[in-house]
mmCIF file of C-alpha atoms and ligand atoms in Angstrom:
data_model
loop_
_atom_site.group_PDB
_atom_site.id
_atom_site.type_symbol
_atom_site.label_atom_id
_atom_site.label_comp_id
_atom_site.label_asym_id
_atom_site.label_seq_id
_atom_site.Cartn_x
_atom_site.Cartn_y
_atom_site.Cartn_z
ATOM 1 C CA MET O 1 -4.362 31.001 -27.286
ATOM 2 C CA ASP O 2 -7.704 31.264 -29.785
ATOM 3 C CA GLY O 3 -11.132 30.597 -27.893
ATOM 4 C CA ALA O 4 -12.646 28.607 -25.069
ATOM 5 C CA PRO O 5 -11.290 24.625 -25.170
ATOM 6 C CA ASP O 6 -14.359 22.499 -25.214
ATOM 7 C CA ALA O 7 -13.993 20.031 -23.028
ATOM 8 C CA GLY O 8 -17.084 18.019 -23.041
ATOM 9 C CA GLU O 9 -18.926 16.503 -20.462
ATOM 10 C CA LEU O 10 -17.060 13.995 -17.777
ATOM 11 C CA THR O 11 -18.117 10.575 -18.869
ATOM 12 C CA PRO O 12 -15.241 8.144 -17.595
ATOM 13 C CA PRO O 13 -16.002 4.490 -18.364
ATOM 14 C CA ASP O 14 -17.290 2.308 -15.910
ATOM 15 C CA ARG O 15 -14.670 0.137 -15.162
ATOM 16 C CA THR O 16 -14.306 -2.841 -12.680
ATOM 17 C CA LEU O 17 -11.033 -2.200 -10.990
ATOM 18 C CA MET O 18 -8.718 -5.006 -10.165
ATOM 19 C CA GLY O 19 -5.807 -3.694 -10.663
ATOM 20 C CA PRO O 20 -3.021 -2.886 -8.052
ATOM 21 C CA GLY O 21 -4.843 0.064 -7.455
ATOM 22 C CA PRO O 22 -7.111 2.697 -7.009
ATOM 23 C CA SER O 23 -9.494 -0.290 -6.249
ATOM 24 C CA ASP O 24 -13.260 0.736 -7.111
ATOM 25 C CA VAL O 25 -14.448 3.210 -4.436
ATOM 26 C CA HIS O 26 -17.915 2.398 -2.502
ATOM 27 C CA PRO O 27 -20.818 4.799 -3.184
ATOM 28 C CA ARG O 28 -21.240 5.803 0.387
ATOM 29 C CA VAL O 29 -17.313 7.609 -0.374
ATOM 30 C CA LEU O 30 -18.102 8.891 -3.380
ATOM 31 C CA ARG O 31 -21.280 10.692 -1.473
ATOM 32 C CA ALA O 32 -18.961 11.431 1.080
ATOM 33 C CA MET O 33 -17.072 13.340 -1.078
ATOM 34 C CA SER O 34 -20.183 15.293 -2.276
ATOM 35 C CA THR O 35 -20.747 16.760 1.122
ATOM 36 C CA PRO O 36 -20.056 20.514 1.532
ATOM 37 C CA LEU O 37 -16.579 22.005 1.928
ATOM 38 C CA VAL O 38 -15.849 23.851 5.358
ATOM 39 C CA GLY O 39 -12.516 25.437 5.900
ATOM 40 C CA HIS O 40 -9.902 23.338 6.962
ATOM 41 C CA LEU O 41 -9.684 25.083 10.355
ATOM 42 C CA ASP O 42 -13.483 25.339 10.802
ATOM 43 C CA PRO O 43 -14.187 23.747 14.180
ATOM 44 C CA ALA O 44 -16.202 21.417 12.334
ATOM 45 C CA PHE O 45 -13.330 20.070 10.546
ATOM 46 C CA VAL O 46 -10.550 20.123 13.413
ATOM 47 C CA GLU O 47 -13.036 17.207 14.861
ATOM 48 C CA ILE O 48 -13.465 15.393 11.528
ATOM 49 C CA MET O 49 -9.241 15.521 12.187
ATOM 50 C CA ASP O 50 -9.566 14.217 15.246
ATOM 51 C CA GLU O 51 -11.962 11.285 14.171
ATOM 52 C CA VAL O 52 -9.570 10.455 11.443
ATOM 53 C CA GLN O 53 -6.426 10.253 13.413
ATOM 54 C CA GLU O 54 -8.741 7.825 15.802
ATOM 55 C CA LEU O 55 -10.062 5.594 13.136
ATOM 56 C CA LEU O 56 -6.485 5.874 11.461
ATOM 57 C CA ARG O 57 -5.322 4.096 14.974
ATOM 58 C CA TYR O 58 -7.635 1.633 14.248
ATOM 59 C CA VAL O 59 -6.813 0.483 11.221
ATOM 60 C CA PHE O 60 -2.718 0.556 11.889
ATOM 61 C CA ARG O 61 -3.673 -1.237 15.448
ATOM 62 C CA THR O 62 -1.594 1.574 17.272
ATOM 63 C CA ASP O 63 -2.066 3.799 20.370
ATOM 64 C CA ASN O 64 0.648 6.180 18.164
ATOM 65 C CA GLU O 65 -0.149 9.715 18.599
ATOM 66 C CA TRP O 66 1.623 10.378 15.962
ATOM 67 C CA THR O 67 -0.902 9.255 13.235
ATOM 68 C CA ILE O 68 -2.015 11.560 10.070
ATOM 69 C CA PRO O 69 -2.817 11.763 6.610
ATOM 70 C CA VAL O 70 -0.330 12.903 4.396
ATOM 71 C CA SER O 71 -1.805 15.144 1.888
ATOM 72 C CA GLY O 72 -0.746 13.338 -1.155
ATOM 73 C CA THR O 73 -0.343 9.960 -2.843
ATOM 74 C CA GLY O 74 1.320 7.303 -0.921
ATOM 75 C CA THR O 75 5.113 8.374 -2.117
ATOM 76 C CA ALA O 76 4.181 11.023 -0.423
ATOM 77 C CA ALA O 77 3.927 9.664 2.820
ATOM 78 C CA MET O 78 6.732 7.724 2.220
ATOM 79 C CA GLU O 79 8.832 10.831 1.870
ATOM 80 C CA SER O 80 7.645 11.539 4.838
ATOM 81 C CA ALA O 81 8.506 8.632 6.694
ATOM 82 C CA VAL O 82 11.807 8.625 5.045
ATOM 83 C CA GLY O 83 12.761 12.016 4.742
ATOM 84 C CA ASN O 84 12.302 12.934 8.022
ATOM 85 C CA LEU O 85 13.538 9.983 9.591
ATOM 86 C CA VAL O 86 16.898 9.827 7.419
ATOM 87 C CA GLU O 87 19.394 12.628 8.251
ATOM 88 C CA PRO O 88 22.539 13.402 6.164
ATOM 89 C CA GLY O 89 25.140 10.742 7.142
ATOM 90 C CA ASP O 90 22.184 8.254 8.256
ATOM 91 C CA THR O 91 22.659 4.727 6.804
ATOM 92 C CA MET O 92 19.799 3.509 5.865
ATOM 93 C CA LEU O 93 19.470 -0.597 5.178
ATOM 94 C CA VAL O 94 16.728 -1.038 2.414
ATOM 95 C CA ALA O 95 15.105 -4.258 1.174
ATOM 96 C CA THR O 96 15.460 -4.319 -2.623
ATOM 97 C CA ASN O 97 13.258 -7.515 -3.265
ATOM 98 C CA GLY O 98 10.605 -5.410 -4.827
ATOM 99 C CA TYR O 99 9.881 -1.983 -7.032
ATOM 100 C CA PHE O 100 8.959 -0.217 -3.804
ATOM 101 C CA GLY O 101 11.965 -0.429 -2.039
ATOM 102 C CA GLY O 102 13.969 0.536 -5.040
ATOM 103 C CA ARG O 103 11.819 4.140 -4.464
ATOM 104 C CA MET O 104 12.313 3.845 -0.776
ATOM 105 C CA ALA O 105 15.956 3.551 -1.658
ATOM 106 C CA SER O 106 15.940 6.835 -3.893
ATOM 107 C CA ILE O 107 14.151 8.686 -1.924
ATOM 108 C CA ALA O 108 16.441 7.691 1.151
ATOM 109 C CA GLU O 109 19.248 8.678 -1.084
ATOM 110 C CA ARG O 110 17.994 11.721 -1.841
ATOM 111 C CA ALA O 111 17.554 13.001 1.944
ATOM 112 C CA GLY O 112 21.281 12.378 2.078
ATOM 113 C CA GLY O 113 21.469 8.872 3.282
ATOM 114 C CA ASP O 114 23.981 6.453 2.838
ATOM 115 C CA ILE O 115 22.140 3.425 1.166
ATOM 116 C CA VAL O 116 22.777 -0.139 1.659
ATOM 117 C CA THR O 117 20.458 -2.990 0.855
ATOM 118 C CA VAL O 118 19.766 -6.621 1.610
ATOM 119 C CA ASP O 119 17.710 -8.626 -1.415
ATOM 120 C CA ALA O 120 15.909 -11.413 -2.128
ATOM 121 C CA PRO O 121 14.457 -12.671 -5.418
ATOM 122 C CA TRP O 122 11.321 -10.780 -6.880
ATOM 123 C CA GLY O 123 9.000 -13.116 -5.710
ATOM 124 C CA GLU O 124 10.114 -13.847 -2.059
ATOM 125 C CA PRO O 125 10.421 -12.081 1.126
ATOM 126 C CA LEU O 126 13.483 -11.106 2.780
ATOM 127 C CA ASP O 127 15.212 -13.907 4.881
ATOM 128 C CA PRO O 128 15.914 -12.536 8.756
ATOM 129 C CA VAL O 129 19.001 -14.186 8.335
ATOM 130 C CA ASP O 130 20.108 -11.857 5.667
ATOM 131 C CA VAL O 131 18.703 -8.947 7.390
ATOM 132 C CA GLU O 132 20.882 -9.996 10.359
ATOM 133 C CA ALA O 133 23.924 -10.296 8.660
ATOM 134 C CA ALA O 134 23.262 -6.730 6.886
ATOM 135 C CA PHE O 135 22.898 -5.314 10.202
ATOM 136 C CA ASP O 136 26.357 -7.312 11.000
ATOM 137 C CA GLU O 137 28.077 -5.427 8.482
ATOM 138 C CA HIS O 138 26.608 -2.636 8.147
ATOM 139 C CA GLN O 139 25.081 -0.921 11.441
ATOM 140 C CA PRO O 140 22.142 0.898 9.285
ATOM 141 C CA ASP O 141 20.094 3.957 11.374
ATOM 142 C CA VAL O 142 17.378 3.216 9.502
ATOM 143 C CA PHE O 143 15.722 -0.031 8.216
ATOM 144 C CA GLY O 144 13.264 0.173 5.616
ATOM 145 C CA PHE O 145 10.827 -3.066 4.248
ATOM 146 C CA VAL O 146 7.538 -3.093 2.247
ATOM 147 C CA HIS O 147 5.380 -5.356 3.999
ATOM 148 C CA ALA O 148 2.864 -6.096 1.166
ATOM 149 C CA GLU O 149 5.163 -5.803 -2.201
ATOM 150 C CA THR O 150 2.486 -4.778 -4.755
ATOM 151 C CA SER O 151 5.175 -5.671 -8.024
ATOM 152 C CA THR O 152 5.286 -9.107 -6.540
ATOM 153 C CA GLY O 153 2.775 -10.252 -4.678
ATOM 154 C CA VAL O 154 4.761 -10.810 -1.698
ATOM 155 C CA ARG O 155 3.964 -10.536 1.734
ATOM 156 C CA GLN O 156 6.439 -10.463 3.956
ATOM 157 C CA PRO O 157 6.431 -12.597 7.242
ATOM 158 C CA ASP O 158 8.248 -12.787 10.218
ATOM 159 C CA VAL O 159 8.111 -9.132 10.803
ATOM 160 C CA PRO O 160 8.501 -9.413 14.334
ATOM 161 C CA GLU O 161 11.826 -10.879 13.890
ATOM 162 C CA LEU O 162 13.079 -8.599 11.460
ATOM 163 C CA THR O 163 12.112 -5.494 13.657
ATOM 164 C CA GLY O 164 13.491 -7.028 16.551
ATOM 165 C CA ILE O 165 16.808 -7.555 14.530
ATOM 166 C CA ALA O 166 16.853 -3.923 14.181
ATOM 167 C CA HIS O 167 15.896 -2.684 17.482
ATOM 168 C CA ALA O 168 18.944 -4.985 18.978
ATOM 169 C CA HIS O 169 21.026 -2.686 16.708
ATOM 170 C CA ASP O 170 19.092 0.340 17.825
ATOM 171 C CA ALA O 171 17.856 1.505 14.336
ATOM 172 C CA TYR O 172 14.428 2.241 13.486
ATOM 173 C CA VAL O 173 12.293 0.349 11.192
ATOM 174 C CA ILE O 174 10.038 1.945 8.447
ATOM 175 C CA ALA O 175 7.502 -0.085 6.979
ATOM 176 C CA ASP O 176 5.426 0.521 3.641
ATOM 177 C CA CYS O 177 2.004 -0.733 4.182
ATOM 178 C CA VAL O 178 0.776 0.531 1.010
ATOM 179 C CA THR O 179 -1.164 -2.669 0.059
ATOM 180 C CA SER O 180 -2.036 -4.109 3.183
ATOM 181 C CA PHE O 181 -3.307 -1.214 5.399
ATOM 182 C CA GLY O 182 -6.653 -2.195 5.869
ATOM 183 C CA GLY O 183 -6.837 -5.643 4.021
ATOM 184 C CA VAL O 184 -4.264 -7.787 5.296
ATOM 185 C CA GLU O 185 -3.246 -8.522 9.195
ATOM 186 C CA LEU O 186 -1.000 -5.857 10.231
ATOM 187 C CA HIS O 187 -0.014 -4.996 13.971
ATOM 188 C CA VAL O 188 1.927 -1.808 13.975
ATOM 189 C CA ASP O 189 2.282 -1.706 17.721
ATOM 190 C CA ASP O 190 2.582 -5.336 18.364
ATOM 191 C CA TRP O 191 4.877 -5.807 15.580
ATOM 192 C CA GLY O 192 7.216 -2.974 16.743
ATOM 193 C CA ILE O 193 6.693 -1.222 13.437
ATOM 194 C CA ASP O 194 8.650 2.202 14.241
ATOM 195 C CA VAL O 195 7.133 4.279 11.469
ATOM 196 C CA ALA O 196 4.430 3.234 9.058
ATOM 197 C CA TYR O 197 2.715 4.683 5.998
ATOM 198 C CA SER O 198 -0.123 3.747 3.018
ATOM 199 C CA ALA O 199 -2.192 4.683 0.803
ATOM 200 C CA ALA O 200 -5.875 5.482 0.447
ATOM 201 C CA GLN O 201 -6.587 4.040 -2.727
ATOM 202 C CA LYS O 202 -5.651 0.336 -2.141
ATOM 203 C CA CYS O 203 -7.600 -1.877 0.778
ATOM 204 C CA LEU O 204 -9.312 1.010 2.241
ATOM 205 C CA SER O 205 -10.909 1.390 -1.394
ATOM 206 C CA ALA O 206 -10.971 5.929 -1.419
ATOM 207 C CA PRO O 207 -9.479 7.888 -4.020
ATOM 208 C CA PRO O 208 -5.487 8.756 -3.957
ATOM 209 C CA GLY O 209 -4.801 11.457 -2.078
ATOM 210 C CA ALA O 210 -4.470 11.631 1.472
ATOM 211 C CA SER O 211 -2.633 8.857 2.829
ATOM 212 C CA PRO O 212 -1.854 7.223 6.315
ATOM 213 C CA LEU O 213 1.160 7.675 8.372
ATOM 214 C CA THR O 214 2.027 6.920 12.186
ATOM 215 C CA LEU O 215 5.289 6.768 13.901
ATOM 216 C CA ASN O 216 5.940 6.125 17.269
ATOM 217 C CA ASP O 217 7.555 8.467 20.515
ATOM 218 C CA ARG O 218 10.795 7.295 19.354
ATOM 219 C CA ALA O 219 10.664 7.813 16.032
ATOM 220 C CA MET O 220 9.381 11.188 16.537
ATOM 221 C CA GLU O 221 11.864 11.915 18.571
ATOM 222 C CA LYS O 222 14.756 11.391 16.425
ATOM 223 C CA VAL O 223 12.435 13.431 13.388
ATOM 224 C CA LEU O 224 12.326 16.653 16.487
ATOM 225 C CA SER O 225 15.732 16.400 17.197
ATOM 226 C CA ARG O 226 17.048 16.315 13.844
ATOM 227 C CA GLU O 227 20.290 18.429 13.388
ATOM 228 C CA THR O 228 19.407 19.643 10.131
ATOM 229 C CA GLU O 229 15.837 20.499 8.807
ATOM 230 C CA PRO O 230 14.334 17.827 6.266
ATOM 231 C CA ARG O 231 14.859 18.673 2.547
ATOM 232 C CA SER O 232 11.105 18.978 1.866
ATOM 233 C CA TRP O 233 9.382 21.938 3.973
ATOM 234 C CA TYR O 234 5.833 20.562 2.870
ATOM 235 C CA LEU O 235 6.647 17.393 4.377
ATOM 236 C CA ASP O 236 8.578 18.495 7.195
ATOM 237 C CA LEU O 237 6.532 16.557 10.447
ATOM 238 C CA SER O 238 7.904 19.523 12.888
ATOM 239 C CA LEU O 239 6.026 21.877 10.547
ATOM 240 C CA LEU O 240 3.130 19.099 10.148
ATOM 241 C CA GLU O 241 2.693 18.649 13.945
ATOM 242 C CA GLY O 242 1.782 22.585 13.911
ATOM 243 C CA TYR O 243 -1.814 21.280 11.855
ATOM 244 C CA TRP O 244 -2.142 18.148 12.982
ATOM 245 C CA GLY O 245 -1.111 18.529 16.672
ATOM 246 C CA GLU O 246 -2.268 20.496 19.667
ATOM 247 C CA ASP O 247 -2.295 23.865 17.811
ATOM 248 C CA ARG O 248 -4.192 23.501 14.960
ATOM 249 C CA ALA O 249 -2.680 25.977 12.905
ATOM 250 C CA TYR O 250 -2.493 26.796 9.370
ATOM 251 C CA HIS O 251 0.511 24.730 7.384
ATOM 252 C CA HIS O 252 -1.246 23.985 4.365
ATOM 253 C CA THR O 253 -4.903 23.777 3.269
ATOM 254 C CA ALA O 254 -5.834 19.940 3.535
ATOM 255 C CA PRO O 255 -7.149 18.750 1.069
ATOM 256 C CA ILE O 256 -10.899 18.401 2.714
ATOM 257 C CA THR O 257 -12.499 16.285 -0.192
ATOM 258 C CA ASN O 258 -10.248 13.395 0.761
ATOM 259 C CA VAL O 259 -10.291 14.287 4.290
ATOM 260 C CA TYR O 260 -14.169 13.190 4.383
ATOM 261 C CA ALA O 261 -13.503 10.390 1.738
ATOM 262 C CA LEU O 262 -10.824 8.993 4.076
ATOM 263 C CA ARG O 263 -13.028 9.389 6.989
ATOM 264 C CA GLU O 264 -16.052 7.006 5.436
ATOM 265 C CA ALA O 265 -13.597 4.598 4.238
ATOM 266 C CA LEU O 266 -11.773 4.132 7.296
ATOM 267 C CA ARG O 267 -15.630 4.541 9.287
ATOM 268 C CA MET O 268 -16.624 1.612 7.035
ATOM 269 C CA ALA O 269 -13.798 -0.727 7.953
ATOM 270 C CA ALA O 270 -14.422 -0.192 11.779
ATOM 271 C CA GLU O 271 -17.813 -1.239 11.301
ATOM 272 C CA GLU O 272 -16.946 -4.054 9.507
ATOM 273 C CA GLY O 273 -14.420 -4.999 12.009
ATOM 274 C CA ILE O 274 -10.841 -4.655 11.059
ATOM 275 C CA GLU O 275 -9.969 -8.640 11.895
ATOM 276 C CA ASN O 276 -13.347 -9.498 10.056
ATOM 277 C CA ARG O 277 -12.238 -7.130 6.804
ATOM 278 C CA TRP O 278 -8.661 -9.374 7.027
ATOM 279 C CA GLU O 279 -11.005 -12.536 6.797
ATOM 280 C CA ARG O 280 -12.420 -11.163 3.869
ATOM 281 C CA HIS O 281 -9.513 -10.005 1.916
ATOM 282 C CA ARG O 282 -8.175 -13.462 2.343
ATOM 283 C CA ASP O 283 -10.972 -15.724 1.722
ATOM 284 C CA VAL O 284 -12.223 -13.568 -1.979
ATOM 285 C CA ALA O 285 -8.795 -13.512 -2.817
ATOM 286 C CA GLY O 286 -8.464 -17.107 -2.199
ATOM 287 C CA GLY O 287 -11.082 -18.003 -4.452
ATOM 288 C CA LEU O 288 -9.540 -16.065 -6.799
ATOM 289 C CA LYS O 289 -6.126 -17.738 -6.486
ATOM 290 C CA SER O 290 -8.081 -20.845 -6.675
ATOM 291 C CA GLY O 291 -9.785 -20.154 -9.529
ATOM 292 C CA LEU O 292 -6.501 -18.969 -11.295
ATOM 293 C CA GLU O 293 -4.680 -21.790 -10.756
ATOM 294 C CA THR O 294 -7.777 -24.188 -11.910
ATOM 295 C CA MET O 295 -7.092 -22.574 -15.170
ATOM 296 C CA GLY O 296 -3.650 -24.278 -14.935
ATOM 297 C CA LEU O 297 -1.620 -20.520 -13.985
ATOM 298 C CA GLU O 298 1.004 -19.989 -11.887
ATOM 299 C CA MET O 299 0.949 -17.689 -8.837
ATOM 300 C CA ASN O 300 4.893 -15.769 -8.433
ATOM 301 C CA ALA O 301 4.923 -15.883 -4.990
ATOM 302 C CA ALA O 302 4.117 -19.428 -2.951
ATOM 303 C CA ASP O 303 1.767 -20.114 -0.762
ATOM 304 C CA ASP O 304 3.463 -19.570 2.712
ATOM 305 C CA TYR O 305 3.518 -15.326 1.601
ATOM 306 C CA TRP O 306 1.029 -14.877 -0.929
ATOM 307 C CA LEU O 307 -0.401 -12.005 -0.576
ATOM 308 C CA PRO O 308 -4.350 -11.885 -0.906
ATOM 309 C CA SER O 309 -4.657 -8.017 -1.783
ATOM 310 C CA LEU O 310 -2.132 -8.381 -4.713
ATOM 311 C CA ASN O 311 -2.365 -11.911 -6.757
ATOM 312 C CA ALA O 312 0.723 -12.153 -8.966
ATOM 313 C CA VAL O 313 -0.111 -14.121 -11.418
ATOM 314 C CA ARG O 314 2.890 -16.009 -14.157
ATOM 315 C CA VAL O 315 2.234 -15.302 -17.798
ATOM 316 C CA PRO O 316 1.956 -18.557 -19.697
ATOM 317 C CA ASP O 317 4.133 -19.314 -22.281
ATOM 318 C CA GLY O 318 3.647 -17.880 -25.782
ATOM 319 C CA VAL O 319 0.931 -15.407 -24.360
ATOM 320 C CA ASP O 320 0.876 -11.405 -24.979
ATOM 321 C CA ASP O 321 0.279 -10.235 -21.260
ATOM 322 C CA GLY O 322 -0.685 -6.721 -22.954
ATOM 323 C CA ALA O 323 -2.987 -8.408 -25.504
ATOM 324 C CA VAL O 324 -4.841 -9.925 -22.131
ATOM 325 C CA ILE O 325 -4.941 -6.622 -20.224
ATOM 326 C CA SER O 326 -5.816 -4.523 -23.322
ATOM 327 C CA PHE O 327 -8.813 -7.071 -24.479
ATOM 328 C CA LEU O 328 -10.329 -7.427 -20.623
ATOM 329 C CA LEU O 329 -10.208 -3.460 -20.800
ATOM 330 C CA GLU O 330 -12.228 -3.124 -24.114
ATOM 331 C CA GLU O 331 -14.223 -6.189 -23.573
ATOM 332 C CA TYR O 332 -15.134 -6.583 -19.873
ATOM 333 C CA ASP O 333 -14.127 -2.824 -18.708
ATOM 334 C CA ILE O 334 -11.961 -4.637 -15.863
ATOM 335 C CA GLU O 335 -8.292 -3.583 -15.299
ATOM 336 C CA ILE O 336 -5.654 -5.420 -14.532
ATOM 337 C CA ALA O 337 -1.846 -4.606 -14.344
ATOM 338 C CA ALA O 338 1.370 -5.527 -16.037
ATOM 339 C CA GLY O 339 4.551 -6.227 -14.504
ATOM 340 C CA LEU O 340 6.745 -3.661 -13.036
ATOM 341 C CA GLY O 341 10.499 -3.989 -12.728
ATOM 342 C CA ASP O 342 12.065 -6.795 -13.422
ATOM 343 C CA LEU O 343 8.812 -8.822 -12.983
ATOM 344 C CA GLY O 344 7.999 -6.470 -16.813
ATOM 345 C CA GLY O 345 6.418 -9.058 -19.446
ATOM 346 C CA GLU O 346 6.649 -11.833 -16.830
ATOM 347 C CA ILE O 347 3.284 -11.586 -14.371
ATOM 348 C CA TRP O 348 -0.322 -9.891 -14.633
ATOM 349 C CA ARG O 349 -0.874 -8.142 -11.253
ATOM 350 C CA ILE O 350 -4.568 -8.812 -10.229
ATOM 351 C CA GLY O 351 -5.885 -6.421 -7.354
ATOM 352 C CA CYS O 352 -8.172 -7.841 -4.682
ATOM 353 C CA MET O 353 -8.877 -4.896 -2.340
ATOM 354 C CA GLY O 354 -11.237 -3.325 -0.229
ATOM 355 C CA HIS O 355 -14.685 -2.855 -1.998
ATOM 356 C CA SER O 356 -13.173 -4.533 -4.942
ATOM 357 C CA ALA O 357 -12.622 -7.534 -2.956
ATOM 358 C CA ARG O 358 -16.210 -9.512 -3.603
ATOM 359 C CA PRO O 359 -17.215 -12.933 -4.720
ATOM 360 C CA LYS O 360 -19.116 -11.152 -8.142
ATOM 361 C CA ASN O 361 -16.377 -9.321 -9.060
ATOM 362 C CA VAL O 362 -13.909 -12.868 -8.704
ATOM 363 C CA GLU O 363 -16.509 -14.558 -10.693
ATOM 364 C CA TYR O 364 -16.969 -11.575 -13.258
ATOM 365 C CA LEU O 365 -12.260 -11.824 -13.924
ATOM 366 C CA LEU O 366 -11.798 -15.147 -13.934
ATOM 367 C CA GLY O 367 -14.920 -15.723 -16.588
ATOM 368 C CA ALA O 368 -13.244 -12.750 -18.834
ATOM 369 C CA LEU O 369 -9.716 -13.795 -18.488
ATOM 370 C CA GLU O 370 -10.516 -17.615 -19.692
ATOM 371 C CA ASP O 371 -12.169 -15.984 -22.515
ATOM 372 C CA ALA O 372 -9.017 -13.774 -22.798
ATOM 373 C CA LEU O 373 -6.672 -16.712 -22.910
ATOM 374 C CA ARG O 374 -8.502 -18.682 -25.168
ATOM 375 C CA THR O 375 -8.292 -15.779 -27.637
ATOM 376 C CA GLU O 376 -4.775 -15.917 -26.985
ATOM 377 C CA GLY O 377 -4.798 -19.576 -27.763
ATOM 378 C CA TYR O 378 -4.104 -20.871 -23.908
ATOM 379 C CA ASP O 379 -6.508 -23.550 -23.555
ATOM 380 C CA PRO O 380 -7.270 -22.623 -19.757
ATOM 381 C CA GLU O 381 -8.842 -25.969 -18.516
ATOM 382 C CA ARG O 382 -5.654 -27.953 -19.182
ATOM 383 C CA THR O 383 -4.070 -29.384 -15.929
ATOM 384 C CA PRO O 384 -0.161 -29.070 -14.976
ATOM 385 C CA THR O 385 1.957 -31.692 -16.479
ATOM 386 C CA PRO O 386 2.266 -33.646 -13.541
ATOM 387 C CA ALA O 387 5.846 -34.334 -12.246
ATOM 388 C CA SER O 388 7.624 -37.283 -14.187
ATOM 389 C CA ASP O 389 9.518 -39.830 -11.677
ATOM 390 C CA ASP O 390 13.144 -39.239 -13.900
HETATM 391 N N1 PLP T 1 4.670 1.601 -2.114
HETATM 392 C C1 PLP T 1 3.828 0.700 -2.312
HETATM 393 C C2 PLP T 1 3.728 -0.838 -1.926
HETATM 394 C C3 PLP T 1 2.633 1.170 -3.342
HETATM 395 O O1 PLP T 1 1.960 -0.039 -4.102
HETATM 396 C C4 PLP T 1 2.818 1.770 -4.063
HETATM 397 C C5 PLP T 1 1.711 2.013 -5.503
HETATM 398 O O2 PLP T 1 1.130 1.422 -5.686
HETATM 399 C C6 PLP T 1 3.414 3.373 -3.679
HETATM 400 C C7 PLP T 1 3.901 3.031 -2.659
HETATM 401 C C8 PLP T 1 2.883 4.433 -3.800
HETATM 402 O O3 PLP T 1 2.156 4.979 -3.362
HETATM 403 P P1 PLP T 1 1.188 6.094 -4.898
HETATM 404 O O4 PLP T 1 1.301 5.508 -6.073
HETATM 405 O O5 PLP T 1 0.112 6.236 -4.228
HETATM 406 O O6 PLP T 1 2.168 7.548 -4.694
#
């Protein structure tokens, strides 16, 4: 190679992040990230680790001792949960009513599990009747579902009913709480969830890189009594216990700065109060949803299982979804996202998460979207055609 590359100064654009994550990061969290590093085994850092674990328990609503930030993004936390709980020969029942259930199934398959599925249309939650039928038919060892499906905008209701079915069959429940943790009502202990995981960059508004995970004693007993080692060394929870458990011995070098960021973001959640935070997300996203509906747009999920943190909106006929996304980015510096998987081209995904869940952002977005839709030849002020009687 000839000479050193000159990449120039880093000047990313100043976006308003209203997509499926990352969300806008609060200046307090950014400031925490600019504080000096200490070593990952420094007594001061060990104290920070304890604080982070306690704050994670608060937001998860759990007393689980085994509550840690996994080094990596949400998928690393997903892989830790599934890859440690599922052993070769175990059967895992996975919900496939969205993109991320499919990812869980791929991970379980790589872990040596036999996969069986329970489905619902992409835009609807699981029906407990179908879950019960799948349990009766397959007798799975592990059941995984997504509490807040970022690909469909569906919030899974009836969680205690689902965990009750699983426990009546002696199975373990893994809940993907990536888009609910810290923004949408979630009670890990009271709802009987054995393992839950999340990510930092959604309703917590920290940068991606250190991802919440919690396991109850029952699940951890299964993990610690495995007959075969998990396929990932890095994410082997029996080894990670040496670092996050009592010993605090070296396993890998923790992403110190991400842990600082997570701590500050969790501290802000605790200051706000978790119930208040859930209410803020509901209120602010409720304003967004009614603004969208007033423009004649239709939500992908029905009101009963609408997910405040991720608003999936159907693209009206004749409108190019990608052109609207590009217009918002280029003209307004706003990020929203397209549909994934089965819903590609059919929906927009508008996040309302953490520090992005502010009335100011919602107003800005609604005005910009109205402009974008007009540019696309859609009249946002039209009212939906009333249903005819015949
Ligand atoms: N699960 C859900 C529901 C998600 O929305 C995402 C990311 O958007 C993930 C898992 C994976 O997280 P990450 O992209 O941080 O690896």
